[in-house]
Rosetta silent file (secondary structure, phi, psi, omega in degrees, C-alpha in Angstrom):
SEQUENCE: MRTSGIGGQAVMEGIMMKNKETYALAVRLPNGEIKVETDEYKGFLSGKKFLSLPFIRGVFNFVDSLVLGTGTLMRSSLLSEGEEEGELTEEEQVKKEKDDSLYVTITVAVSIVIAVGLFMLLPLWISGFFRRIVVSSAWMAVIEGAVRLLIFVAYLFLISRMKEIQRVFMYHGAEHKCINCIEHGMELNVENVRKSSKQHKRCGTSFLFIVIVVSIGVGFFIQTGNVWFRLGIRLLLLPVIAGISYEFIRLAGRSESGFVNLLSRPGLAMQNLTTREPDDGMIEVAIAAVEAVFDWKAFLAEETAS
SCORE:     score description
SCORE:     0.000 S_00000001
   1 L     0.000  134.191  179.201   -6.772 -181.350    7.112 S_00000001
   2 L  -116.010  133.865 -178.879  -10.374 -180.647    8.174 S_00000001
   3 L   -71.142  141.421 -179.570  -12.487 -183.223   10.005 S_00000001
   4 L   -87.614  -22.936 -179.094  -15.625 -184.387    8.208 S_00000001
   5 L    85.311   -7.179  179.746  -17.471 -185.423   11.353 S_00000001
   6 L   -88.545  153.379  177.919  -18.561 -188.730    9.836 S_00000001
   7 E  -146.973  171.401 -177.367  -17.750 -192.063   11.420 S_00000001
   8 E  -162.492 -166.979 -178.575  -18.561 -195.667   10.848 S_00000001
   9 E  -157.938  140.118  174.163  -18.107 -199.306   11.573 S_00000001
  10 E   -78.249  140.644  178.171  -17.262 -202.401    9.580 S_00000001
  11 E  -129.148 -168.945 -179.932  -19.989 -205.049    9.532 S_00000001
  12 L   -70.104  114.591  179.781  -20.500 -208.389    7.796 S_00000001
  13 L    53.912   35.487  179.029  -19.590 -207.857    4.128 S_00000001
  14 E  -176.885 -167.357 -175.785  -20.195 -204.151    4.444 S_00000001
  15 E  -144.342  141.553  170.922  -19.909 -200.852    6.253 S_00000001
  16 E  -107.324  129.509  176.492  -22.130 -198.615    8.311 S_00000001
  17 E  -120.279  138.700 -177.132  -21.473 -194.875    8.009 S_00000001
  18 E  -127.243  135.184  175.810  -23.048 -192.262   10.269 S_00000001
  19 E  -132.801  109.069 -174.123  -23.348 -188.509    9.839 S_00000001
  20 L    59.130 -117.674 -177.859  -25.084 -186.730   12.715 S_00000001
  21 L  -101.309    3.476  179.842  -28.365 -188.646   13.207 S_00000001
  22 E  -104.413  135.793  176.415  -28.439 -190.297    9.776 S_00000001
  23 E  -133.630  155.036  178.855  -26.704 -193.568    9.078 S_00000001
  24 E  -127.909  138.779  175.312  -26.323 -195.803    6.046 S_00000001
  25 E  -114.147  116.422  178.581  -25.693 -199.530    5.896 S_00000001
  26 E  -113.623  125.235 -176.018  -24.047 -200.718    2.674 S_00000001
  27 E  -133.347  138.591  174.940  -23.651 -204.472    2.182 S_00000001
  28 E   -82.503  115.292 -178.184  -22.374 -206.580   -0.698 S_00000001
  29 L   -76.411  162.053  178.348  -25.131 -209.098   -1.453 S_00000001
  30 L   -56.794  -27.496 -179.560  -24.429 -212.703   -2.539 S_00000001
  31 L   -84.685    2.695  177.078  -25.373 -211.754   -6.129 S_00000001
  32 L    95.482  -12.856  179.636  -22.645 -209.083   -6.161 S_00000001
  33 L   -75.370  157.992  175.673  -24.917 -206.064   -5.893 S_00000001
  34 E  -103.623  118.764  177.956  -24.447 -203.373   -3.243 S_00000001
  35 E  -100.864  128.529 -179.510  -27.531 -202.813   -1.116 S_00000001
  36 E  -118.897  126.691  176.194  -27.721 -199.510    0.741 S_00000001
  37 E  -121.111  133.773  178.031  -30.220 -198.812    3.522 S_00000001
  38 E  -119.380  149.786  179.819  -30.492 -195.451    5.276 S_00000001
  39 E  -161.161  177.789  176.338  -32.252 -194.553    8.491 S_00000001
  40 E  -112.306  145.004  175.331  -32.045 -192.238   11.493 S_00000001
  41 L  -129.105  112.572  177.941  -30.726 -193.109   14.922 S_00000001
  42 L  -107.679  102.841 -176.485  -31.566 -190.783   17.792 S_00000001
  43 L   -92.259 -153.711 -177.348  -29.696 -192.001   20.816 S_00000001
  44 L   -61.105  -34.972 -172.544  -29.115 -190.710   24.319 S_00000001
  45 L   -79.667  -16.627 -174.510  -27.468 -187.486   23.148 S_00000001
  46 L   -63.227  116.427  176.012  -30.262 -186.352   20.825 S_00000001
  47 L    72.389    9.099 -178.544  -31.804 -183.109   22.103 S_00000001
  48 L  -115.172   98.579 -174.848  -30.232 -183.416   25.556 S_00000001
  49 L   -63.549  -38.441 -177.991  -27.803 -180.553   26.132 S_00000001
  50 H   -62.886  -42.457 -178.982  -26.659 -181.786   29.548 S_00000001
  51 H   -71.200  -13.334 -179.256  -25.641 -185.200   28.184 S_00000001
  52 H   -94.377    4.058  179.323  -23.727 -183.446   25.395 S_00000001
  53 L   -71.854  148.873  177.780  -21.396 -181.640   27.784 S_00000001
  54 L   -54.127  143.853  179.808  -17.665 -182.487   27.639 S_00000001
  55 L    71.467   -8.530  173.091  -16.608 -185.514   29.751 S_00000001
  56 L  -104.631  -41.002 -175.798  -20.274 -186.554   30.033 S_00000001
  57 H   -62.055  -27.204 -176.848  -21.041 -187.110   26.352 S_00000001
  58 H   -60.141  -40.686 -178.615  -18.302 -189.727   25.998 S_00000001
  59 H   -64.532  -48.940 -176.257  -20.138 -192.329   28.086 S_00000001
  60 H   -73.384  -31.610  175.779  -23.447 -191.983   26.256 S_00000001
  61 H   -64.364  -38.674  178.740  -21.749 -191.729   22.869 S_00000001
  62 H   -64.959  -44.187  178.994  -20.033 -195.048   23.582 S_00000001
  63 H   -64.803  -42.494  177.135  -23.321 -196.728   24.522 S_00000001
  64 H   -58.697  -41.524  179.914  -25.004 -195.284   21.417 S_00000001
  65 H   -63.484  -39.672  178.377  -22.185 -196.685   19.285 S_00000001
  66 H   -64.168  -45.712 -177.791  -22.642 -200.128   20.841 S_00000001
  67 H   -64.673  -51.240 -179.410  -26.400 -200.130   20.293 S_00000001
  68 H   -65.076  -40.973 -179.226  -26.282 -198.878   16.699 S_00000001
  69 H   -63.690  -41.278  179.107  -23.286 -201.045   15.873 S_00000001
  70 H   -66.033  -42.617  179.837  -24.926 -204.203   17.199 S_00000001
  71 H   -62.819  -44.893 -179.392  -28.156 -203.499   15.329 S_00000001
  72 H   -71.623  -29.657  176.615  -26.439 -202.864   11.994 S_00000001
  73 H   -66.012  -41.660  176.799  -24.213 -205.895   12.501 S_00000001
  74 H   -61.820  -46.114 -178.239  -27.298 -208.085   12.904 S_00000001
  75 H   -64.626  -41.501 -179.476  -28.886 -206.587    9.810 S_00000001
  76 H   -65.341  -33.892  178.276  -25.718 -206.954    7.723 S_00000001
  77 H   -61.952  -41.608  178.255  -25.463 -210.616    8.688 S_00000001
  78 H   -65.729  -45.840 -177.100  -28.921 -211.258    7.246 S_00000001
  79 H   -66.454  -41.888 -176.436  -28.238 -209.316    4.051 S_00000001
  80 H   -67.637  -21.684  178.565  -24.815 -210.839    3.419 S_00000001
  81 L   -97.590    4.829  177.300  -26.310 -214.321    3.629 S_00000001
  82 L    76.066   20.848 -177.617  -29.117 -213.441    1.257 S_00000001
  83 L   -98.038   60.930  177.667  -31.812 -213.687    3.937 S_00000001
  84 L   -65.295  143.790  179.651  -33.872 -210.682    2.904 S_00000001
  85 L   -77.205  141.119  174.604  -37.099 -210.264    4.807 S_00000001
  86 L   -81.613 -173.169  179.268  -40.359 -210.860    2.976 S_00000001
  87 L   -69.388  128.136  178.763  -43.454 -208.729    3.321 S_00000001
  88 L  -112.373  147.900  173.744  -44.556 -208.519    6.953 S_00000001
  89 L   -71.987  165.135 -179.190  -47.882 -207.443    8.322 S_00000001
  90 H   -60.055  -40.991  179.913  -47.918 -204.351   10.531 S_00000001
  91 H   -65.109  -41.695  179.153  -48.384 -206.507   13.615 S_00000001
  92 H   -66.503  -36.750  179.985  -45.506 -208.794   12.617 S_00000001
  93 H   -66.317  -42.605  178.633  -43.274 -205.791   11.923 S_00000001
  94 H   -62.524  -43.298  179.145  -43.988 -204.276   15.357 S_00000001
  95 H   -63.660  -41.626 -179.660  -43.234 -207.614   17.046 S_00000001
  96 H   -63.900  -42.485 -179.968  -40.019 -208.010   15.066 S_00000001
  97 H   -63.360  -39.183  177.718  -38.827 -204.520   16.010 S_00000001
  98 H   -65.926  -42.507  179.274  -39.506 -205.241   19.694 S_00000001
  99 H   -64.220  -42.478  179.604  -37.660 -208.567   19.478 S_00000001
 100 H   -64.060  -41.870  179.808  -34.718 -206.949   17.701 S_00000001
 101 H   -62.777  -41.908  178.798  -34.595 -204.147   20.270 S_00000001
 102 H   -65.246  -42.454 -179.603  -34.584 -206.657   23.124 S_00000001
 103 H   -62.832  -43.270  179.328  -31.866 -208.720   21.440 S_00000001
 104 H   -63.151  -43.715  179.469  -29.681 -205.650   20.913 S_00000001
 105 H   -59.899  -46.357  179.861  -30.163 -204.570   24.541 S_00000001
 106 H   -64.171  -43.125 -179.236  -29.218 -208.017   25.837 S_00000001
 107 H   -62.330  -43.821  178.637  -26.226 -208.244   23.492 S_00000001
 108 H   -63.626  -44.083 -179.902  -24.904 -204.834   24.560 S_00000001
 109 H   -61.720  -45.875  179.265  -25.371 -205.678   28.250 S_00000001
 110 H   -63.623  -39.952  178.945  -23.597 -209.023   27.870 S_00000001
 111 H   -60.762  -42.034  179.258  -20.777 -207.357   25.896 S_00000001
 112 H   -65.534  -42.348  179.412  -20.214 -204.837   28.694 S_00000001
 113 H   -62.512  -44.404  179.413  -20.197 -207.591   31.337 S_00000001
 114 H   -63.415  -42.366  179.464  -17.672 -209.651   29.332 S_00000001
 115 H   -61.774  -42.748  178.048  -15.476 -206.568   28.796 S_00000001
 116 H   -62.563  -43.330 -179.884  -15.497 -205.796   32.536 S_00000001
 117 H   -65.740  -42.556 -175.128  -14.624 -209.401   33.330 S_00000001
 118 H   -75.183  -40.452 -173.015  -11.879 -209.658   30.709 S_00000001
 119 H  -105.598   -1.939  176.727  -10.221 -206.281   31.149 S_00000001
 120 H  -124.509  -56.426 -178.371  -10.893 -205.560   34.833 S_00000001
 121 H   -66.311  -47.407 -177.914  -11.551 -208.714   36.854 S_00000001
 122 H   -62.327  -47.266  176.839   -9.012 -210.926   35.078 S_00000001
 123 H   -61.370  -36.800  179.098   -6.093 -208.438   35.340 S_00000001
 124 H   -64.069  -41.553 -179.674   -6.973 -207.858   39.001 S_00000001
 125 H   -68.500  -44.383 -178.732   -6.949 -211.613   39.654 S_00000001
 126 H   -65.499  -43.322 -179.166   -3.693 -212.249   37.747 S_00000001
 127 H   -64.523  -22.365  178.495   -1.879 -209.346   39.405 S_00000001
 128 H   -61.390  -24.992  179.357   -2.876 -210.821   42.780 S_00000001
 129 H   -68.488  -19.170 -179.168   -0.249 -213.551   42.292 S_00000001
 130 H   -89.408   -6.576 -173.870    2.447 -210.876   42.574 S_00000001
 131 L   -64.029  -27.606 -179.559    1.214 -209.598   45.937 S_00000001
 132 L   -69.079  -26.536 -176.787    3.431 -212.006   47.859 S_00000001
 133 L  -111.312  -11.170  179.396    6.602 -210.528   46.372 S_00000001
 134 L  -115.067  117.373 -176.993    5.500 -206.926   45.719 S_00000001
 135 L   -88.939  -38.317 -174.654    4.794 -204.799   48.783 S_00000001
 136 L   -68.064  128.636  176.607    4.240 -201.400   47.141 S_00000001
 137 H   -67.021  -32.337  179.160    0.623 -200.641   46.187 S_00000001
 138 H   -64.304  -44.122  178.868    1.920 -198.333   43.463 S_00000001
 139 H   -67.601  -33.855  176.662    3.882 -201.146   41.849 S_00000001
 140 H   -62.633  -39.015  178.071    0.882 -203.444   42.140 S_00000001
 141 H   -65.056  -38.593  178.223   -1.133 -200.880   40.181 S_00000001
 142 H   -64.948  -43.249  179.816    1.582 -200.805   37.503 S_00000001
 143 H   -63.723  -45.126  179.038    1.594 -204.606   37.265 S_00000001
 144 H   -60.689  -41.764  178.745   -2.186 -204.747   37.024 S_00000001
 145 H   -64.409  -40.623  178.876   -2.130 -202.113   34.286 S_00000001
 146 H   -64.124  -40.327  177.703    0.564 -203.970   32.362 S_00000001
 147 H   -63.668  -43.300  179.705   -1.464 -207.193   32.563 S_00000001
 148 H   -60.623  -42.675  179.645   -4.585 -205.365   31.348 S_00000001
 149 H   -66.195  -40.968  178.786   -2.687 -203.947   28.377 S_00000001
 150 H   -63.947  -40.028  178.442   -1.206 -207.351   27.493 S_00000001
 151 H   -63.929  -41.279  179.511   -4.665 -208.961   27.619 S_00000001
 152 H   -61.902  -48.053 -179.940   -6.025 -206.243   25.332 S_00000001
 153 H   -64.477  -42.996  179.558   -3.244 -206.698   22.760 S_00000001
 154 H   -62.809  -39.220  179.007   -3.505 -210.506   22.961 S_00000001
 155 H   -62.464  -47.170  179.276   -7.279 -210.309   22.467 S_00000001
 156 H   -62.929  -41.242 -179.181   -6.917 -208.157   19.344 S_00000001
 157 H   -63.648  -43.762 -177.245   -4.183 -210.407   17.991 S_00000001
 158 H   -66.306  -45.047 -179.099   -6.202 -213.599   18.491 S_00000001
 159 H   -70.424  -25.926  178.971   -9.405 -212.333   16.899 S_00000001
 160 H   -70.126  -13.792  179.243   -7.405 -210.882   13.997 S_00000001
 161 L   -86.038  -11.349 -178.740   -6.365 -214.458   13.138 S_00000001
 162 L   -77.037  133.467 -174.809   -9.961 -215.546   12.525 S_00000001
 163 H   -59.322  -46.364 -178.471  -10.803 -215.806    8.809 S_00000001
 164 H   -64.101  -40.031 -178.996  -14.272 -214.204    9.097 S_00000001
 165 H   -69.049  -31.153  179.057  -12.931 -211.356   11.229 S_00000001
 166 H   -61.486  -36.210  176.881  -10.136 -210.699    8.744 S_00000001
 167 H   -69.036  -39.316  176.183  -12.732 -209.771    6.114 S_00000001
 168 H   -61.574  -40.323  179.203  -14.445 -207.462    8.606 S_00000001
 169 H   -68.617  -27.029  174.236  -11.073 -205.853    9.298 S_00000001
 170 H   -68.418  -41.284  175.220  -10.590 -205.339    5.547 S_00000001
 171 H   -66.140  -33.814  176.056  -13.884 -203.442    5.472 S_00000001
 172 H   -60.543  -42.202  176.668  -12.655 -201.564    8.552 S_00000001
 173 H   -63.026  -40.247  178.695   -9.647 -200.484    6.505 S_00000001
 174 H   -63.480  -39.143  177.918  -11.925 -199.378    3.663 S_00000001
 175 H   -59.110  -50.387 -179.418  -13.968 -197.278    6.101 S_00000001
 176 H   -62.309  -42.164 -177.372  -10.858 -195.458    7.357 S_00000001
 177 H   -62.727  -39.204  178.859   -9.482 -194.984    3.858 S_00000001
 178 H   -64.063  -45.981 -179.129  -12.694 -193.326    2.643 S_00000001
 179 H   -64.793  -42.740  178.248  -12.783 -190.889    5.546 S_00000001
 180 H   -63.614  -38.064  179.160   -9.068 -190.089    5.161 S_00000001
 181 H   -58.250  -49.227 -179.119   -9.530 -189.578    1.434 S_00000001
 182 H   -65.855  -47.811 -174.011  -12.211 -186.934    1.995 S_00000001
 183 H   -69.988  -15.097  175.644  -10.500 -185.243    4.933 S_00000001
 184 L  -100.319   14.952  170.770   -7.270 -184.910    2.950 S_00000001
 185 L    78.621   21.906  179.769   -9.081 -183.055    0.173 S_00000001
 186 L  -106.160  150.534  176.616   -9.237 -185.774   -2.488 S_00000001
 187 L   -64.244  145.018 -176.003  -12.190 -186.792   -4.621 S_00000001
 188 L   -84.579   94.918  173.528  -13.904 -189.927   -3.389 S_00000001
 189 L  -143.122  168.130 -174.178  -13.094 -192.633   -5.912 S_00000001
 190 H   -57.561  -42.611 -178.003  -11.495 -196.071   -5.767 S_00000001
 191 H   -62.129  -47.098 -179.144   -8.086 -194.851   -6.907 S_00000001
 192 H   -69.764  -37.884  178.359   -7.824 -192.074   -4.324 S_00000001
 193 H   -65.008  -40.301 -179.881   -9.230 -194.224   -1.539 S_00000001
 194 H   -54.616  -40.004 -176.168   -6.749 -196.972   -2.396 S_00000001
 195 L   -91.413    4.181  176.913   -3.768 -194.682   -1.700 S_00000001
 196 L   -85.100  162.908 -177.450   -5.219 -193.227    1.519 S_00000001
 197 L   -74.867  145.933  176.142   -4.213 -194.424    4.979 S_00000001
 198 L   -93.095    8.329  176.383   -6.081 -197.246    6.715 S_00000001
 199 L  -110.105  141.062  178.795   -5.360 -195.633   10.085 S_00000001
 200 L  -143.911  137.837 -173.753   -7.485 -192.882   11.587 S_00000001
 201 L   -68.616  -20.039 -179.917   -7.117 -191.070   14.904 S_00000001
 202 L   -94.372   15.953 -176.944  -10.868 -191.209   15.680 S_00000001
 203 L   -68.737  148.467  177.113  -11.000 -195.016   15.404 S_00000001
 204 H   -62.876  -31.178  177.069  -12.744 -197.093   18.058 S_00000001
 205 H   -62.506  -43.512  177.376   -9.585 -199.174   18.480 S_00000001
 206 H   -63.507  -39.301  178.385   -7.687 -196.045   19.497 S_00000001
 207 H   -60.123  -47.078 -179.344  -10.512 -195.133   21.859 S_00000001
 208 H   -64.750  -37.291  177.646  -10.342 -198.517   23.600 S_00000001
 209 H   -63.734  -43.704  178.751   -6.561 -198.278   23.846 S_00000001
 210 H   -63.554  -37.698  176.209   -6.839 -194.834   25.449 S_00000001
 211 H   -58.124  -44.332  178.716   -9.451 -196.244   27.865 S_00000001
 212 H   -61.741  -46.414 -178.037   -6.930 -198.899   28.913 S_00000001
 213 H   -64.207  -46.525  179.799   -4.146 -196.318   29.354 S_00000001
 214 H   -63.424  -38.479  179.362   -6.337 -193.864   31.298 S_00000001
 215 H   -64.489  -33.155  176.386   -7.599 -196.704   33.526 S_00000001
 216 H   -65.864  -44.436  178.597   -3.981 -197.566   34.329 S_00000001
 217 H   -62.668  -42.688  178.816   -3.305 -193.963   35.319 S_00000001
 218 H   -66.394  -41.997 -179.377   -6.447 -193.790   37.452 S_00000001
 219 H   -62.618  -27.121 -179.817   -5.689 -197.168   39.036 S_00000001
 220 H   -61.794  -29.623 -177.342   -2.248 -195.912   40.084 S_00000001
 221 L   -93.534   -2.819  176.720   -3.908 -193.532   42.543 S_00000001
 222 L  -100.052   88.494 -174.539   -6.257 -196.170   43.999 S_00000001
 223 L  -110.208   98.076  178.309   -3.937 -197.789   46.479 S_00000001
 224 L  -147.200  146.693 -178.581   -5.741 -200.148   48.839 S_00000001
 225 L   -78.938  -15.303 -178.067   -5.182 -203.746   49.847 S_00000001
 226 L   -80.418  113.007 -176.145   -8.862 -204.631   49.648 S_00000001
 227 H   -60.900  -44.688 -175.709   -9.428 -206.263   46.255 S_00000001
 228 H   -70.006  -31.325  176.614  -13.195 -205.751   46.208 S_00000001
 229 H   -68.536  -41.154  177.934  -12.858 -202.115   47.202 S_00000001
 230 H   -61.643  -43.528 -179.997  -10.384 -201.548   44.353 S_00000001
 231 H   -64.144  -44.399  179.803  -12.728 -203.239   41.923 S_00000001
 232 H   -59.959  -43.427  178.681  -15.722 -201.230   43.135 S_00000001
 233 H   -63.316  -40.955  179.649  -13.851 -197.943   42.754 S_00000001
 234 H   -63.139  -42.096  179.010  -12.740 -198.900   39.253 S_00000001
 235 H   -63.606  -41.370  179.415  -16.304 -199.704   38.221 S_00000001
 236 H   -66.231  -30.024 -177.227  -17.546 -196.398   39.614 S_00000001
 237 H   -89.026   -3.376 -179.885  -14.810 -194.545   37.744 S_00000001
 238 H   -55.184  -44.761  177.487  -15.520 -196.199   34.384 S_00000001
 239 H   -60.098  -36.694  178.707  -17.751 -193.293   33.216 S_00000001
 240 H   -66.075  -44.551 -179.867  -14.970 -190.849   34.131 S_00000001
 241 H   -62.334  -45.143  179.468  -12.386 -192.927   32.264 S_00000001
 242 H   -63.652  -39.806 -179.963  -14.639 -193.202   29.194 S_00000001
 243 H   -63.449  -44.973  178.668  -15.335 -189.445   29.310 S_00000001
 244 H   -63.783  -44.766 -178.170  -11.642 -188.518   29.420 S_00000001
 245 H   -63.072  -41.293 -179.983  -10.787 -190.994   26.653 S_00000001
 246 H   -63.738  -41.758 -178.762  -13.563 -189.717   24.390 S_00000001
 247 H   -65.273  -35.523  177.869  -12.441 -186.101   24.764 S_00000001
 248 H   -67.137  -45.338 -179.804   -8.889 -187.060   23.816 S_00000001
 249 H   -61.830  -39.563  178.788  -10.048 -188.979   20.722 S_00000001
 250 H   -63.309  -44.019  177.669  -12.268 -186.044   19.771 S_00000001
 251 H   -63.842  -43.640 -177.905   -9.333 -183.638   20.166 S_00000001
 252 H   -61.197  -36.399 -179.461   -6.997 -185.939   18.227 S_00000001
 253 H   -69.676  -18.488 -176.769   -9.415 -186.058   15.299 S_00000001
 254 H  -109.394  -10.069 -172.527   -9.416 -182.265   15.031 S_00000001
 255 L  -111.823  144.902  173.471   -5.810 -181.435   15.888 S_00000001
 256 L  -113.579   19.821  178.218   -2.566 -181.626   13.932 S_00000001
 257 L   -61.471  137.929  179.447   -0.491 -180.717   16.978 S_00000001
 258 H   -60.065  -37.738 -179.347    2.797 -182.589   17.120 S_00000001
 259 H   -67.954  -44.468  178.934    2.203 -183.434   20.782 S_00000001
 260 H   -64.357  -40.746  178.128   -1.313 -184.780   20.137 S_00000001
 261 H   -62.343  -37.200  178.284   -0.033 -186.763   17.152 S_00000001
 262 H   -64.285  -44.520  179.480    2.676 -188.256   19.351 S_00000001
 263 H   -67.534  -24.433 -178.382    0.128 -189.346   21.956 S_00000001
 264 H   -81.116  -18.258 -172.762   -2.031 -190.821   19.171 S_00000001
 265 H   -59.332  -43.110  179.037    0.690 -193.056   17.754 S_00000001
 266 H   -60.534  -40.375  178.063    0.226 -196.052   20.095 S_00000001
 267 H   -65.265  -38.680  177.218   -3.506 -196.169   19.288 S_00000001
 268 H   -64.926  -36.943  178.450   -2.744 -195.912   15.573 S_00000001
 269 H   -64.208  -36.799  177.980   -0.270 -198.781   15.965 S_00000001
 270 H   -62.708  -27.214 -179.403   -3.025 -200.894   17.532 S_00000001
 271 H   -69.209  -14.683  174.335   -5.063 -200.368   14.373 S_00000001
 272 H   -65.752  -19.571  176.882   -2.551 -202.519   12.507 S_00000001
 273 H   -87.749  -26.167 -173.176   -4.282 -205.410   14.291 S_00000001
 274 H  -110.287    2.857  175.636   -7.844 -204.328   13.501 S_00000001
 275 L  -129.374  149.131  175.095   -7.514 -203.068    9.924 S_00000001
 276 L  -134.012  159.415  176.200   -6.436 -204.759    6.693 S_00000001
 277 L   -69.009  124.433 -178.686   -5.950 -203.475    3.172 S_00000001
 278 L   -83.263  161.822  171.612   -9.315 -203.819    1.374 S_00000001
 279 L   -88.365  173.635 -175.452   -9.905 -204.916   -2.206 S_00000001
 280 H   -62.435  -34.244  178.835  -11.547 -202.607   -4.748 S_00000001
 281 H   -63.318  -38.749  177.840  -14.963 -204.212   -4.216 S_00000001
 282 H   -68.156  -38.115  177.250  -14.847 -203.378   -0.522 S_00000001
 283 H   -62.490  -40.129  178.119  -13.826 -199.816   -1.305 S_00000001
 284 H   -61.074  -38.764  177.423  -16.853 -199.509   -3.594 S_00000001
 285 H   -64.911  -43.815  179.588  -19.106 -200.589   -0.702 S_00000001
 286 H   -62.171  -42.002  178.861  -17.477 -198.026    1.600 S_00000001
 287 H   -62.678  -41.800  179.165  -17.942 -195.259   -0.980 S_00000001
 288 H   -61.362  -39.558  179.120  -21.618 -196.177   -1.354 S_00000001
 289 H   -66.084  -41.998  179.412  -22.081 -195.926    2.428 S_00000001
 290 H   -63.967  -48.869 -174.812  -20.386 -192.518    2.575 S_00000001
 291 H   -66.718  -19.626  178.897  -22.306 -191.055   -0.343 S_00000001
 292 H   -75.975  -19.195 -176.284  -25.620 -192.124    1.195 S_00000001
 293 H  -127.275   -6.682 -171.517  -25.106 -189.862    4.236 S_00000001
 294 L  -142.822  129.366  177.777  -22.480 -187.265    3.307 S_00000001
 295 L   -88.103   86.393 -175.254  -22.114 -184.735    0.475 S_00000001
 296 H   -69.843  -26.243  178.719  -18.363 -185.028    0.022 S_00000001
 297 H   -66.907  -42.013  176.790  -18.383 -182.805   -3.069 S_00000001
 298 H   -65.944  -37.602  179.517  -19.828 -179.902   -1.065 S_00000001
 299 H   -62.080  -45.531  179.919  -17.325 -180.634    1.710 S_00000001
 300 H   -68.972  -33.839  178.433  -14.378 -180.426   -0.732 S_00000001
 301 H   -64.613  -40.997  177.031  -15.821 -177.280   -2.312 S_00000001
 302 H   -64.481  -38.756  179.130  -15.928 -175.600    1.112 S_00000001
 303 H   -63.252  -41.990 -179.640  -12.362 -176.737    1.744 S_00000001
 304 H   -67.980  -40.244 -178.327  -11.220 -175.203   -1.545 S_00000001
 305 H   -65.969  -34.568 -178.386  -13.123 -171.946   -0.905 S_00000001
 306 L   -81.822    0.000    0.000  -11.565 -171.510    2.530 S_00000001
């Protein structure tokens, strides 16, 4: 299996696919048609060699994914509800772009704050109840990590029960199936995509799971009774944790090593909560998104030639 390098995200009634700096947003409109929009996104990593170094690129890649993902999610929401924009004057278009940029920035910032509160502050607070009966700092770190992991799994389980999110997770499955179809050397059509796996080692769910696991390992070595000092150290180490996690996900996507596959299994299992089997219409949307940014026929031809 050879990696294609493309990645994506499920959005409202559609999928965003990205290949290098080009991305496509494909959405099923209320009238049944598939609307595809393509554009370029040059984030933090574009043209900056230092930021593209291993263990550094992971942090900025994550932020880029949040920014692009939030923007395309907003756009897909408008399209899926049939709220196409009318003709705007140049001045109105500039104002709209500034407003959208500000909204995305605020949304990303709030998302990060909520994530820190939910997966760092809350586990730290809950684990504090065990301090009266647990003397060892090492065991306290284990308890805090276990609580963090349970909160993560519970969060995924709860949102997976929401009807609207279930459709997004079906599109998430279609995204994975398309990429797996190509990377396993099959022509990109509904039939082949249908029989491909809805799990993929480069998935964002796996990345977040690895972040949780790595944070548990790092937290094990931060043994201090001062709660605020522990929290401060964890916050400072977040870029390191994200960098390590990104490099593992990157390696997993390119490797067929038995050991790497073994380490990837828990993250793949988590994807059973965030992916669903898509219908044929969703697969068609995913294919449209892929074909707008990636020449899969040339990719398969190279695979055959090699």
